[in-house]
Coordinates of C-alpha atoms in Angstrom, one line a residue:
M1 CA -6.8 12.0 48.3
R2 CA -5.9 10.8 44.8
S3 CA -3.3 8.1 44.3
E4 CA 0.0 9.6 43.1
L5 CA 0.8 8.3 39.6
T6 CA 3.6 9.4 37.3
Q7 CA 2.8 10.3 33.8
E8 CA 4.7 7.3 32.6
R9 CA 2.6 5.0 34.8
V10 CA -0.6 6.7 33.5
N11 CA 0.5 6.2 29.9
E12 CA 1.3 2.5 30.7
L13 CA -2.1 2.0 32.2
K14 CA -3.7 3.6 29.2
R15 CA -1.8 1.2 26.9
L16 CA -2.8 -1.8 29.0
I17 CA -6.4 -0.7 28.9
D18 CA -6.4 -0.3 25.1
N19 CA -4.7 -3.7 24.6
Q20 CA -7.3 -5.4 26.9
L21 CA -10.2 -3.8 25.1
R22 CA -8.9 -4.9 21.7
S23 CA -8.0 -8.4 22.9
K24 CA -11.5 -8.9 24.2
D25 CA -13.1 -7.3 21.1
V26 CA -14.9 -4.9 23.5
Y27 CA -14.8 -2.0 21.1
S28 CA -16.9 -3.8 18.5
Q29 CA -19.3 -5.0 21.2
I30 CA -19.9 -1.4 22.5
R31 CA -20.3 -0.2 18.9
S32 CA -23.0 -2.8 18.5
V33 CA -24.8 -1.7 21.6
L34 CA -24.6 2.0 20.7
S35 CA -25.7 1.2 17.1
T36 CA -28.9 -0.2 18.6
F37 CA -29.4 3.0 20.6
L38 CA -28.9 5.2 17.6
N39 CA -31.0 3.2 15.2
E40 CA -33.9 3.3 17.6
N41 CA -33.5 6.8 18.8
Q42 CA -32.9 9.2 16.0
D43 CA -33.2 12.3 18.2
V44 CA -29.9 11.7 19.9
D45 CA -27.7 14.9 19.9
Q46 CA -24.7 13.2 18.3
T47 CA -25.4 10.4 15.8
S48 CA -21.8 9.4 15.2
E49 CA -21.0 6.1 16.8
E50 CA -17.3 7.0 17.0
H51 CA -18.3 10.3 18.8
V52 CA -20.4 8.4 21.4
L53 CA -17.7 5.8 21.8
Q54 CA -15.1 8.5 22.5
S55 CA -17.5 10.1 25.0
L56 CA -17.8 6.8 26.8
R57 CA -14.0 6.5 26.9
D58 CA -13.6 10.0 28.2
R59 CA -16.1 9.2 31.0
G60 CA -14.1 6.2 32.2
V61 CA -16.8 3.7 31.1
L62 CA -14.3 1.6 29.1
E63 CA -11.9 1.5 32.0
Q64 CA -14.6 0.1 34.2
I65 CA -15.2 -2.6 31.5
V66 CA -11.5 -3.5 31.6
S67 CA -11.8 -3.7 35.4
S68 CA -14.7 -6.2 35.1
L69 CA -12.6 -8.3 32.8
N70 CA -9.5 -8.2 35.1
T71 CA -8.4 -11.8 35.5
R72 CA -6.8 -11.0 38.8
G73 CA -10.2 -10.4 40.4
D74 CA -9.5 -7.1 42.1
K75 CA -12.3 -6.7 44.6
A76 CA -12.0 -2.9 44.5
L77 CA -13.4 -2.8 41.0
V78 CA -16.9 -2.8 39.7
Q79 CA -18.7 -6.1 40.4
N80 CA -21.4 -8.1 38.6
S81 CA -23.5 -6.2 36.1
F82 CA -21.1 -3.9 34.4
N83 CA -19.4 -5.9 31.6
P84 CA -19.9 -6.2 27.8
A85 CA -21.8 -9.5 28.0
T86 CA -24.3 -8.1 30.4
I87 CA -24.8 -5.0 28.4
M88 CA -25.3 -6.9 25.3
A89 CA -27.9 -9.2 27.0
S90 CA -29.6 -6.2 28.6
S91 CA -29.7 -4.3 25.3
K92 CA -32.3 -6.8 24.1
T93 CA -34.8 -5.4 26.7
A94 CA -33.2 -2.2 27.9
K95 CA -33.1 0.5 25.2
R96 CA -32.0 3.1 27.7
F97 CA -29.1 3.4 30.1
L98 CA -28.5 5.6 33.1
H99 CA -24.9 6.9 33.3
V100 CA -24.0 7.5 36.9
K101 CA -20.8 9.5 37.6
L102 CA -19.6 10.0 41.1
L103 CA -18.0 13.5 41.5
G104 CA -16.4 13.0 44.9
G105 CA -17.3 13.2 48.6
K106 CA -17.2 15.9 51.2
A107 CA -18.1 16.5 54.9
F108 CA -16.9 13.1 56.0
L109 CA -16.1 14.6 59.4
D110 CA -15.3 11.4 61.1
F111 CA -12.2 10.9 59.0
D112 CA -9.0 12.9 58.7
E113 CA -5.4 12.4 57.5
K114 CA -4.6 10.2 60.5
N115 CA -6.6 7.3 59.1
K116 CA -3.5 5.8 57.4
Y117 CA -4.7 2.3 57.1
D118 CA -8.5 2.5 56.7
K119 CA -10.1 2.8 53.3
L120 CA -13.5 3.9 52.0
F121 CA -15.6 2.6 49.1
A122 CA -19.1 3.0 47.9
C123 CA -21.6 0.4 46.8
L124 CA -24.6 1.1 44.5
Q125 CA -27.7 -1.0 43.8
F126 CA -30.5 -0.5 41.3
H127 CA -32.9 -3.4 40.9
N128 CA -30.6 -6.5 40.4
H129 CA -27.6 -4.4 39.2
R130 CA -24.9 -3.8 41.7
Y131 CA -21.7 -1.8 41.5
K132 CA -18.6 -1.0 43.7
T133 CA -16.2 1.9 43.5
T134 CA -12.5 1.9 43.6
I135 CA -11.1 2.0 47.2
Q136 CA -10.2 5.5 48.5
H137 CA -8.2 6.8 51.5
C138 CA -10.2 7.8 54.5
T139 CA -10.4 11.5 54.4
S140 CA -13.0 14.2 54.9
T141 CA -13.1 14.6 51.1
P142 CA -12.8 11.1 49.5
Q143 CA -12.2 11.4 45.8
F144 CA -14.9 9.1 44.4
D145 CA -14.8 9.5 40.6
D146 CA -16.2 6.2 39.3
D147 CA -18.6 5.7 36.3
F148 CA -21.4 3.2 36.1
L149 CA -23.7 2.4 33.3
I150 CA -27.0 1.0 34.5
P151 CA -29.3 -0.8 32.1
L152 CA -32.9 0.3 32.6
D153 CA -34.3 -3.2 32.0
H154 CA -36.7 -3.5 34.9
P155 CA -39.3 -6.2 34.5
Q156 CA -42.1 -3.7 35.3
L157 CA -41.3 -1.9 32.1
V158 CA -43.4 -2.6 29.0
D159 CA -40.9 -0.5 26.9
S160 CA -38.3 2.1 27.6
S161 CA -40.3 5.1 26.6
D162 CA -39.9 8.2 28.7
V163 CA -43.5 7.9 30.0
N164 CA -42.9 4.4 31.3
L165 CA -39.5 5.1 32.8
L166 CA -40.9 8.1 34.7
Q167 CA -43.3 5.7 36.4
L168 CA -40.5 3.3 37.4
N169 CA -40.7 3.7 41.2
E170 CA -37.4 2.2 42.3
Q171 CA -34.5 4.2 43.6
I172 CA -30.8 3.8 43.6
H173 CA -29.4 2.7 46.9
I174 CA -26.0 4.1 47.8
I175 CA -23.9 3.1 50.8
V176 CA -20.4 3.9 51.9
L177 CA -18.3 1.4 53.9
K178 CA -15.0 1.7 55.7
Q179 CA -12.5 -1.1 55.3
D180 CA -9.6 -1.8 57.7
D181 CA -6.2 -3.2 56.8
E182 CA -7.4 -6.8 57.2
G183 CA -10.4 -6.3 54.9
R184 CA -13.1 -6.0 57.6
C185 CA -15.9 -3.6 56.6
S186 CA -18.1 -1.3 58.7
Y187 CA -21.0 0.8 57.7
V188 CA -20.4 4.6 57.4
G189 CA -23.7 5.8 55.9
G190 CA -26.2 5.5 53.1
N191 CA -29.2 6.8 51.4
T192 CA -31.5 6.4 48.4
L193 CA -31.3 8.5 45.2
E194 CA -34.3 9.5 43.2
W195 CA -32.9 9.3 39.7
R196 CA -36.0 10.3 37.8
K197 CA -35.2 14.0 38.3
V198 CA -32.9 13.5 35.3
F199 CA -35.9 13.7 33.0
K200 CA -36.0 17.4 33.4
K201 CA -33.0 18.0 31.1
G202 CA -31.5 14.6 30.5
V203 CA -28.6 15.3 32.9
I204 CA -28.5 16.5 36.5
I205 CA -26.1 16.8 39.4
L206 CA -27.4 15.9 42.8
S207 CA -25.9 15.8 46.3
V208 CA -26.7 12.7 48.4
E209 CA -26.4 13.1 52.1
L210 CA -25.4 9.9 53.8
G211 CA -26.9 8.9 57.2
G212 CA -28.5 5.8 58.6
G213 CA -27.6 3.0 60.9
I214 CA -28.0 3.4 64.7
D215 CA -27.2 7.1 64.5
I216 CA -29.8 7.9 61.9
K217 CA -30.0 11.6 62.6
I218 CA -26.3 12.3 62.3
P219 CA -25.0 13.0 58.7
K220 CA -21.9 11.0 57.9
G221 CA -21.0 12.7 54.6
I222 CA -22.1 13.9 51.2
I223 CA -21.5 12.4 47.7
D224 CA -22.1 14.5 44.6
V225 CA -23.5 12.4 41.7
R226 CA -24.0 13.3 38.1
L227 CA -26.8 11.4 36.3
E228 CA -27.3 11.3 32.6
L229 CA -29.9 9.3 30.6
L230 CA -28.6 7.7 27.4
P231 CA -29.8 8.4 24.8
R232 CA -31.0 11.8 26.0
P233 CA -34.7 12.0 26.5
S234 CA -37.0 14.8 25.4
P235 CA -37.2 17.3 28.2
I236 CA -40.1 16.7 30.6
P237 CA -41.5 19.7 32.5
E238 CA -40.5 19.7 36.1
N239 CA -44.1 20.0 37.3
E240 CA -44.9 16.6 35.6
I241 CA -42.0 15.0 37.3
V242 CA -43.0 16.5 40.7
T243 CA -46.6 15.4 40.1
Q244 CA -45.6 11.8 39.4
L245 CA -43.4 11.6 42.5
N246 CA -46.0 13.2 44.7
I247 CA -48.7 10.7 43.5
E248 CA -46.4 7.8 44.4
R249 CA -45.6 9.2 47.8
E250 CA -49.2 9.8 48.5
R251 CA -50.1 6.3 47.4
E252 CA -47.4 4.7 49.5
A253 CA -48.4 6.9 52.5
H254 CA -52.0 5.9 52.1
A255 CA -51.1 2.2 51.9
D256 CA -48.9 2.5 55.0
R257 CA -51.6 4.2 57.0
E258 CA -54.2 1.6 56.0
F259 CA -51.9 -1.3 56.9
Y260 CA -50.9 0.4 60.2
K261 CA -54.6 0.8 61.1
Y262 CA -55.3 -2.8 60.2
S263 CA -52.2 -4.2 62.1
K264 CA -53.1 -2.2 65.2
Q265 CA -56.6 -3.7 65.3
W266 CA -55.2 -7.1 64.4
Y267 CA -52.8 -7.0 67.3
E268 CA -55.4 -5.9 69.8
E269 CA -57.6 -8.9 68.8
F270 CA -54.6 -11.1 69.2
K271 CA -54.0 -9.9 72.8
Q272 CA -57.6 -10.3 73.7
I273 CA -57.6 -14.0 72.8
R274 CA -55.6 -14.9 75.8
E275 CA -54.1 -12.7 78.6
S276 CA -50.7 -14.2 78.2
H277 CA -50.4 -13.2 74.5
G278 CA -49.2 -9.8 75.4
A279 CA -45.9 -11.3 76.6
R280 CA -45.3 -13.3 73.4
L281 CA -42.7 -12.2 70.9
V282 CA -44.9 -11.0 68.0
K283 CA -42.8 -8.5 66.0
L284 CA -44.8 -6.6 63.4
Y285 CA -42.4 -3.8 62.5
A286 CA -38.7 -3.2 62.3
E287 CA -36.7 -0.1 61.5
M288 CA -34.5 0.0 58.4
E289 CA -31.1 1.6 58.3
T290 CA -32.6 4.6 56.5
G291 CA -34.8 5.2 59.6
V292 CA -38.0 4.1 57.9
T293 CA -40.1 1.6 59.8
R294 CA -41.5 -1.2 57.7
A295 CA -43.6 -4.3 58.4
V296 CA -41.3 -7.3 58.9
T297 CA -42.7 -9.0 55.8
A298 CA -41.0 -6.2 53.7
F299 CA -37.6 -7.5 54.6
V300 CA -38.1 -10.9 52.8
N301 CA -38.1 -11.4 49.1
P302 CA -37.6 -14.6 47.1
L303 CA -34.0 -14.6 45.9
R304 CA -32.7 -16.8 43.1
A305 CA -29.0 -17.3 43.2
E306 CA -29.0 -18.6 39.6
R307 CA -25.8 -20.6 39.0
L308 CA -24.0 -19.3 42.1
I309 CA -25.6 -21.6 44.6
S310 CA -26.9 -25.0 43.7
S311 CA -29.0 -26.2 46.6
P312 CA -30.8 -25.1 49.9
A313 CA -28.0 -26.8 51.8
E314 CA -25.3 -24.8 50.0
A315 CA -27.4 -21.7 50.6
S316 CA -27.4 -22.4 54.3
R317 CA -23.6 -22.9 54.3
F318 CA -23.1 -19.7 52.4
V319 CA -25.2 -17.6 54.8
S320 CA -23.5 -19.1 57.9
L321 CA -20.1 -18.1 56.5
I322 CA -21.0 -14.4 56.5
G323 CA -19.6 -12.6 59.5
F324 CA -21.6 -12.2 62.7
E325 CA -21.9 -8.8 64.3
Q326 CA -24.0 -8.2 67.4
N327 CA -26.5 -5.4 67.1
S328 CA -26.1 -2.8 69.8
S329 CA -29.6 -3.4 71.0
A330 CA -31.9 -6.2 71.9
L331 CA -34.5 -7.8 69.5
N332 CA -37.4 -6.0 71.1
S333 CA -35.7 -2.6 71.3
S334 CA -37.1 0.3 69.3
K335 CA -33.6 1.2 68.3
E336 CA -32.8 -2.0 66.6
V337 CA -31.8 -1.8 62.9
W338 CA -32.6 -4.5 60.3
W339 CA -30.2 -3.9 57.5
S340 CA -31.2 -4.2 53.9
L341 CA -29.9 -7.2 52.0
H342 CA -27.7 -4.9 49.9
T343 CA -26.0 -3.4 52.9
F344 CA -25.7 -6.7 54.7
L345 CA -24.1 -8.4 51.7
S346 CA -21.8 -5.4 51.0
K347 CA -20.4 -5.2 54.5
S348 CA -20.4 -9.0 54.8
K349 CA -21.5 -9.1 58.4
G350 CA -24.6 -8.7 60.5
D351 CA -26.7 -10.0 63.4
I352 CA -28.9 -13.1 63.5
E353 CA -31.9 -11.4 62.0
D354 CA -29.8 -10.4 58.9
H355 CA -28.7 -13.9 58.4
S356 CA -32.2 -15.3 58.9
L357 CA -33.8 -12.9 56.4
L358 CA -31.2 -13.7 53.8
L359 CA -31.5 -17.5 54.3
C360 CA -35.3 -17.3 54.2
S361 CA -35.2 -15.3 50.9
L362 CA -32.8 -17.9 49.4
L363 CA -34.9 -20.8 50.5
L364 CA -38.0 -19.1 49.0
G365 CA -36.0 -18.8 45.8
F366 CA -35.7 -22.6 45.8
K367 CA -39.5 -22.8 46.1
M368 CA -39.4 -24.0 49.7
D369 CA -42.2 -23.3 52.1
A370 CA -39.9 -21.1 54.3
Y371 CA -40.6 -18.7 57.2
V372 CA -38.6 -16.5 59.5
C373 CA -39.4 -17.5 63.1
V374 CA -39.4 -15.0 66.1
G375 CA -39.1 -16.6 69.5
T376 CA -36.6 -17.5 72.2
D377 CA -33.7 -19.8 72.9
N378 CA -32.0 -20.5 76.1
K379 CA -30.3 -17.0 75.9
G380 CA -33.2 -14.9 75.1
A381 CA -35.0 -13.5 71.9
K382 CA -33.9 -15.2 68.7
L383 CA -34.7 -15.4 65.0
W384 CA -34.3 -18.5 62.9
V385 CA -35.8 -20.0 59.7
M386 CA -38.4 -22.8 59.4
T387 CA -39.3 -24.9 56.4
R388 CA -42.3 -27.2 56.1
D389 CA -42.9 -30.2 53.8
D390 CA -45.5 -32.9 53.8
Q391 CA -43.9 -34.8 56.7
N392 CA -41.4 -32.6 58.6
I393 CA -40.9 -29.3 60.3
T394 CA -37.2 -28.2 60.0
F395 CA -35.5 -25.4 61.9
W396 CA -32.5 -23.8 60.2
N397 CA -29.9 -22.0 62.3
S398 CA -28.8 -19.3 59.9
A399 CA -25.6 -18.3 61.8
A400 CA -24.4 -21.9 62.4
G401 CA -25.6 -23.4 59.1
S402 CA -27.2 -26.3 60.9
R403 CA -30.7 -27.9 60.5
H404 CA -32.8 -29.6 63.2
A405 CA -36.1 -31.4 63.4
Q406 CA -38.7 -29.7 65.5
N407 CA -38.6 -32.3 68.3
S408 CA -34.9 -32.8 68.1
D409 CA -32.8 -32.1 71.2
T410 CA -30.0 -30.7 69.1
H411 CA -31.4 -27.2 68.9
Q412 CA -31.9 -24.7 71.7
Y413 CA -35.1 -23.0 70.7
K414 CA -37.6 -22.7 73.5
S415 CA -40.7 -20.7 72.4
I416 CA -42.2 -19.4 69.2
G417 CA -44.2 -16.1 69.0
C418 CA -44.8 -15.6 65.3
V419 CA -43.6 -16.6 61.8
F420 CA -43.6 -14.7 58.5
N421 CA -42.3 -14.5 55.0
H422 CA -42.8 -12.2 52.1
E423 CA -46.6 -12.7 51.8
A424 CA -47.8 -14.2 55.1
F425 CA -47.7 -13.5 58.8
Y426 CA -48.9 -15.8 61.6
A427 CA -49.0 -15.3 65.3
N428 CA -49.1 -18.3 67.7
I429 CA -52.4 -18.5 69.6
Q430 CA -52.0 -22.0 71.1
R431 CA -52.2 -22.4 74.8
T432 CA -48.5 -22.8 75.0
D433 CA -45.7 -21.2 72.9
S434 CA -43.3 -24.0 73.8
I435 CA -41.5 -25.3 70.7
S436 CA -41.9 -28.9 71.7
D437 CA -45.6 -28.7 72.2
C438 CA -46.6 -26.4 69.3
S439 CA -48.2 -27.5 66.0
F440 CA -47.1 -25.7 62.9
D441 CA -50.3 -26.2 61.0
L442 CA -50.3 -22.5 60.2
E443 CA -53.5 -22.6 58.2
N444 CA -55.4 -23.9 61.3
E445 CA -57.1 -20.7 62.7
Q446 CA -57.5 -22.3 66.1
M447 CA -53.7 -22.4 66.5
W448 CA -52.4 -19.5 64.4
K449 CA -53.9 -16.1 63.8
G450 CA -52.9 -15.0 60.3
M451 CA -52.9 -11.6 58.8
S452 CA -55.0 -10.9 55.7
R453 CA -52.8 -11.5 52.6
M454 CA -54.7 -8.7 50.8
K455 CA -53.7 -6.3 53.6
L456 CA -50.1 -7.6 53.5
S457 CA -50.0 -6.8 49.8
L458 CA -50.1 -3.1 50.8
V459 CA -46.6 -3.5 52.3
K460 CA -43.9 -2.2 50.0
R461 CA -41.5 -5.1 49.3
A462 CA -37.7 -4.9 49.7
N463 CA -36.0 -4.3 46.4
L464 CA -34.9 -7.3 44.4
I465 CA -31.2 -8.0 44.6
S466 CA -28.7 -10.3 42.9
L467 CA -25.7 -12.1 44.3
C468 CA -22.3 -11.2 43.0
P469 CA -20.0 -14.0 41.9
S470 CA -16.7 -14.4 43.6
T471 CA -13.6 -12.9 42.0
F472 CA -11.2 -14.7 44.3
N473 CA -8.5 -17.0 43.0
A474 CA -8.8 -19.8 45.6
A475 CA -5.5 -21.5 44.7
Q476 CA -3.5 -18.3 45.0
I477 CA -5.1 -17.5 48.4
E478 CA -4.2 -21.0 49.6
M479 CA -0.6 -20.7 48.7
N480 CA -0.2 -17.2 50.1
C481 CA -1.9 -18.2 53.4
E482 CA 0.2 -21.3 53.7
S483 CA 3.4 -19.4 53.1
Q484 CA 2.5 -16.7 55.8
L485 CA 1.4 -19.3 58.3
R486 CA 4.6 -21.3 57.9
R487 CA 6.6 -18.2 58.7
L488 CA 4.6 -17.5 61.8
F489 CA 4.8 -21.2 62.8
E490 CA 8.6 -21.2 62.4
D491 CA 9.1 -17.9 64.3
Y492 CA 7.1 -19.2 67.2
R493 CA 9.2 -22.4 67.4
K494 CA 12.4 -20.3 66.9
D495 CA 11.5 -18.4 70.1
L496 CA 11.4 -21.7 71.8
S497 CA 14.8 -22.6 70.4
L498 CA 13.2 -25.3 68.2
G499 CA 13.6 -26.0 64.5
S500 CA 10.9 -26.6 62.0
T501 CA 11.1 -29.2 59.3
W502 CA 8.2 -29.4 56.8
D503 CA 7.0 -32.6 55.1
N504 CA 5.4 -31.5 51.8
N505 CA 4.0 -34.9 51.0
M506 CA 2.1 -35.0 54.4
S507 CA 0.9 -31.5 53.7
Y508 CA -0.5 -32.7 50.4
L509 CA -2.4 -35.6 52.0
L510 CA -4.1 -33.2 54.4
S511 CA -6.2 -31.8 51.5
T512 CA -8.4 -34.9 51.6
A513 CA -9.4 -34.3 55.2
L514 CA -10.2 -30.6 54.5
Y515 CA -12.3 -31.5 51.5
A516 CA -14.2 -34.0 53.6
Y517 CA -14.8 -31.4 56.4
E518 CA -16.3 -28.8 53.9
T519 CA -18.4 -31.5 52.2
S520 CA -19.8 -32.5 55.6
A521 CA -20.5 -28.9 56.5
I522 CA -22.7 -28.5 53.5
S523 CA -24.5 -31.9 53.6
Q524 CA -24.3 -32.4 57.4
I525 CA -23.6 -36.0 56.6
A526 CA -20.2 -37.3 57.8
S527 CA -18.0 -37.9 54.8
S528 CA -17.1 -41.3 56.1
S529 CA -15.6 -42.5 52.7
L530 CA -13.3 -39.5 52.3
L531 CA -12.2 -39.7 55.9
S532 CA -11.6 -43.4 55.7
D533 CA -9.4 -42.7 52.7
F534 CA -7.6 -40.0 54.6
N535 CA -7.0 -42.3 57.6
Q536 CA -5.5 -45.0 55.3
M537 CA -3.3 -42.5 53.6
I538 CA -1.9 -41.2 56.9
K539 CA -1.4 -44.8 58.1
N540 CA 0.7 -45.5 55.0
D541 CA 2.7 -42.3 55.3
V542 CA 3.5 -42.4 59.0
P543 CA 6.4 -44.8 59.8
E544 CA 6.0 -47.5 62.4
G545 CA 6.8 -46.3 65.9
H546 CA 5.8 -42.7 65.0
T547 CA 2.9 -40.7 66.3
F548 CA 0.6 -38.5 64.2
K549 CA -1.4 -35.5 65.5
G550 CA -3.6 -33.2 63.5
F551 CA -5.5 -30.0 64.2
P552 CA -8.1 -28.6 61.8
I553 CA -9.8 -25.2 62.1
Q554 CA -12.3 -23.4 59.9
L555 CA -12.6 -19.6 59.6
N556 CA -14.2 -17.2 57.0
H557 CA -11.1 -15.0 56.3
C558 CA -7.5 -15.5 55.3
A559 CA -5.8 -12.9 57.5
S560 CA -2.8 -15.1 58.6
K561 CA -2.1 -13.3 61.9
R562 CA -5.7 -13.6 63.0
I563 CA -5.7 -17.3 61.9
F564 CA -2.6 -18.0 63.9
S565 CA -3.9 -16.2 67.0
A566 CA -7.1 -18.3 66.7
C567 CA -5.1 -21.5 66.5
L568 CA -3.1 -20.7 69.6
R569 CA -6.2 -20.6 71.6
H570 CA -6.6 -24.4 71.1
R571 CA -4.6 -26.8 73.2
S572 CA -4.3 -29.3 70.4
F573 CA -2.6 -26.8 68.2
V574 CA -0.2 -25.7 71.0
E575 CA 0.7 -29.4 71.5
I576 CA 1.6 -29.6 67.9
I577 CA 3.6 -26.4 67.5
E578 CA 5.5 -27.1 70.7
C579 CA 6.1 -30.8 69.8
T580 CA 9.6 -32.2 70.5
G581 CA 11.0 -35.7 69.7
D582 CA 13.0 -37.5 67.1
K583 CA 12.4 -37.0 63.4
V584 CA 9.7 -34.3 64.0
R585 CA 8.1 -33.4 60.7
F586 CA 5.3 -30.9 60.2
G587 CA 2.5 -30.6 57.6
L588 CA 0.3 -27.6 56.8
R589 CA -2.5 -27.3 54.3
C590 CA -5.0 -24.5 53.5
K591 CA -8.2 -25.2 51.6
V592 CA -10.3 -22.2 50.4
V593 CA -13.8 -22.8 49.1
V594 CA -15.3 -19.6 47.5
Y595 CA -18.9 -18.6 47.6
P596 CA -20.7 -15.6 46.2
E597 CA -20.1 -12.1 47.6
E598 CA -16.4 -12.9 48.2
V599 CA -17.5 -15.1 51.1
M600 CA -15.2 -18.1 51.7
A601 CA -14.7 -21.0 53.9
V602 CA -11.0 -21.2 54.9
W603 CA -9.9 -24.5 56.3
I604 CA -6.5 -24.9 57.9
M605 CA -5.0 -28.2 59.1
V606 CA -1.7 -28.4 60.9
A607 CA -0.2 -31.9 61.6
V608 CA 2.9 -33.4 63.0
K609 CA 4.5 -36.9 62.9
F610 CA 7.3 -37.8 65.2
R611 CA 9.0 -40.6 67.2
S612 CA 8.7 -39.9 70.9
I613 CA 11.8 -40.3 73.1
K614 CA 11.4 -41.9 76.4
N615 CA 13.3 -40.3 79.2

């Protein structure tokens, strides 16, 4: 269902778009990019730069650029790669672009007009380029009509000739997510799109059937997609395209068969070493959301966060703030789904394996010797991350954001079955699989049975992916959250026939404590200096004979009603909100720390100072 806009509103939006493009000098930047295209590709149908520019405007490309420049940071608009600066940088290596136009959805049978509050949006990924559509109403025929311009600048390409592009074996990943009225996302369906069929005529329309997840065999909807290669290629006969795709499929199938045969023999040898090995958690394969089964090493790929994350500790904090969602099946179940990093990041929630795979990829990006561990804790099967250095073995709890030494009593890991990363897999063959008694000298063949790295190279790796920078305005979120929480706080006390008087100065002082808490969460070192300053400030602010009480809480969202409900589950907060006495003054402060992928740490502190009255 399209949004209802008056013609006056449409004209106003067009005027704003034109002003934004001119103010940012975007027109001249695009002309420069297109000039490069035309100078190097004389066989383009239309050689007028103004004609091609008008064509881009008609397709909505310029509107998407305006969206990427939007200073309000509207999350519903295209993220990351689609902006003039990126296109200019990409044009140095990418002489060709793939124009992707969504033509709408159909057969989304799970949705009807009754879904008043839920929304739908689609996410696309190609190599390290990621895009997001505008948000649509949940209907059986969502009106996706977004444009994306994908630079074909893959590092595998020597140049952007048609011959080399045809051999670029990487597909476009498309997923559709549902979003509720509080911003929580759930997976609807997804698929991969083989874009190279566009070489037949230079433009093609395809229908992408969405499936995947737990109910892999049940179609969830269809999206029609128009692909156009810019500049237009010389037509390639269909039989050449089919031949190339068949060669790749046969090559991948042969590699999969060879690795499967090797892994089966390898596992039989592992079980023969000791009778008890058959009961150890050695996970060789996992099922992807697309229904394809891959070796677990395929799910890990070194990920550099560039300037978005500055340290391994910050990476651990970022991963821990991503929402937790329990899979519907156990770790050793054949129905378990390991989500791709693109889907996990887009829906911003997942199970422990999703967190562990992402954290391991980030730590590998920092050149750490990192592995995903498969074992047990005191609740059952579990995944976590391990890093090794010259002196220490460190376990990383990806969901909690904590680190522990191997022999520390602060972690709850009990046994270890195997460890792996993107290029290595080791199974534990020591007499005991108990964490406390195990050696992690992985290269010792008397303790760990490793797979051949040459055989592991047969496994097709997960696609590279980039992290999207946050578009959130932290200060604005803080002010909005505080305003809404104050109203909820006042309404609660009003129901108790109590008034609420706010002390803005005390509220301001609470910022120091919240900053100390977030700093401590990253470094895991108590910010004693900051907290000492805070204690002194409160001591100076609270009059003699008065009592001060404070309650801090940390969440990963800013939904005020959910925050307030979470606070009410804590006795300390209830004591504050129901406080009575003389000169009762309340303080409230919100601190939002933004991370990539619209992930954020939301700290709330509520405080009260009062003089108690003795009965």
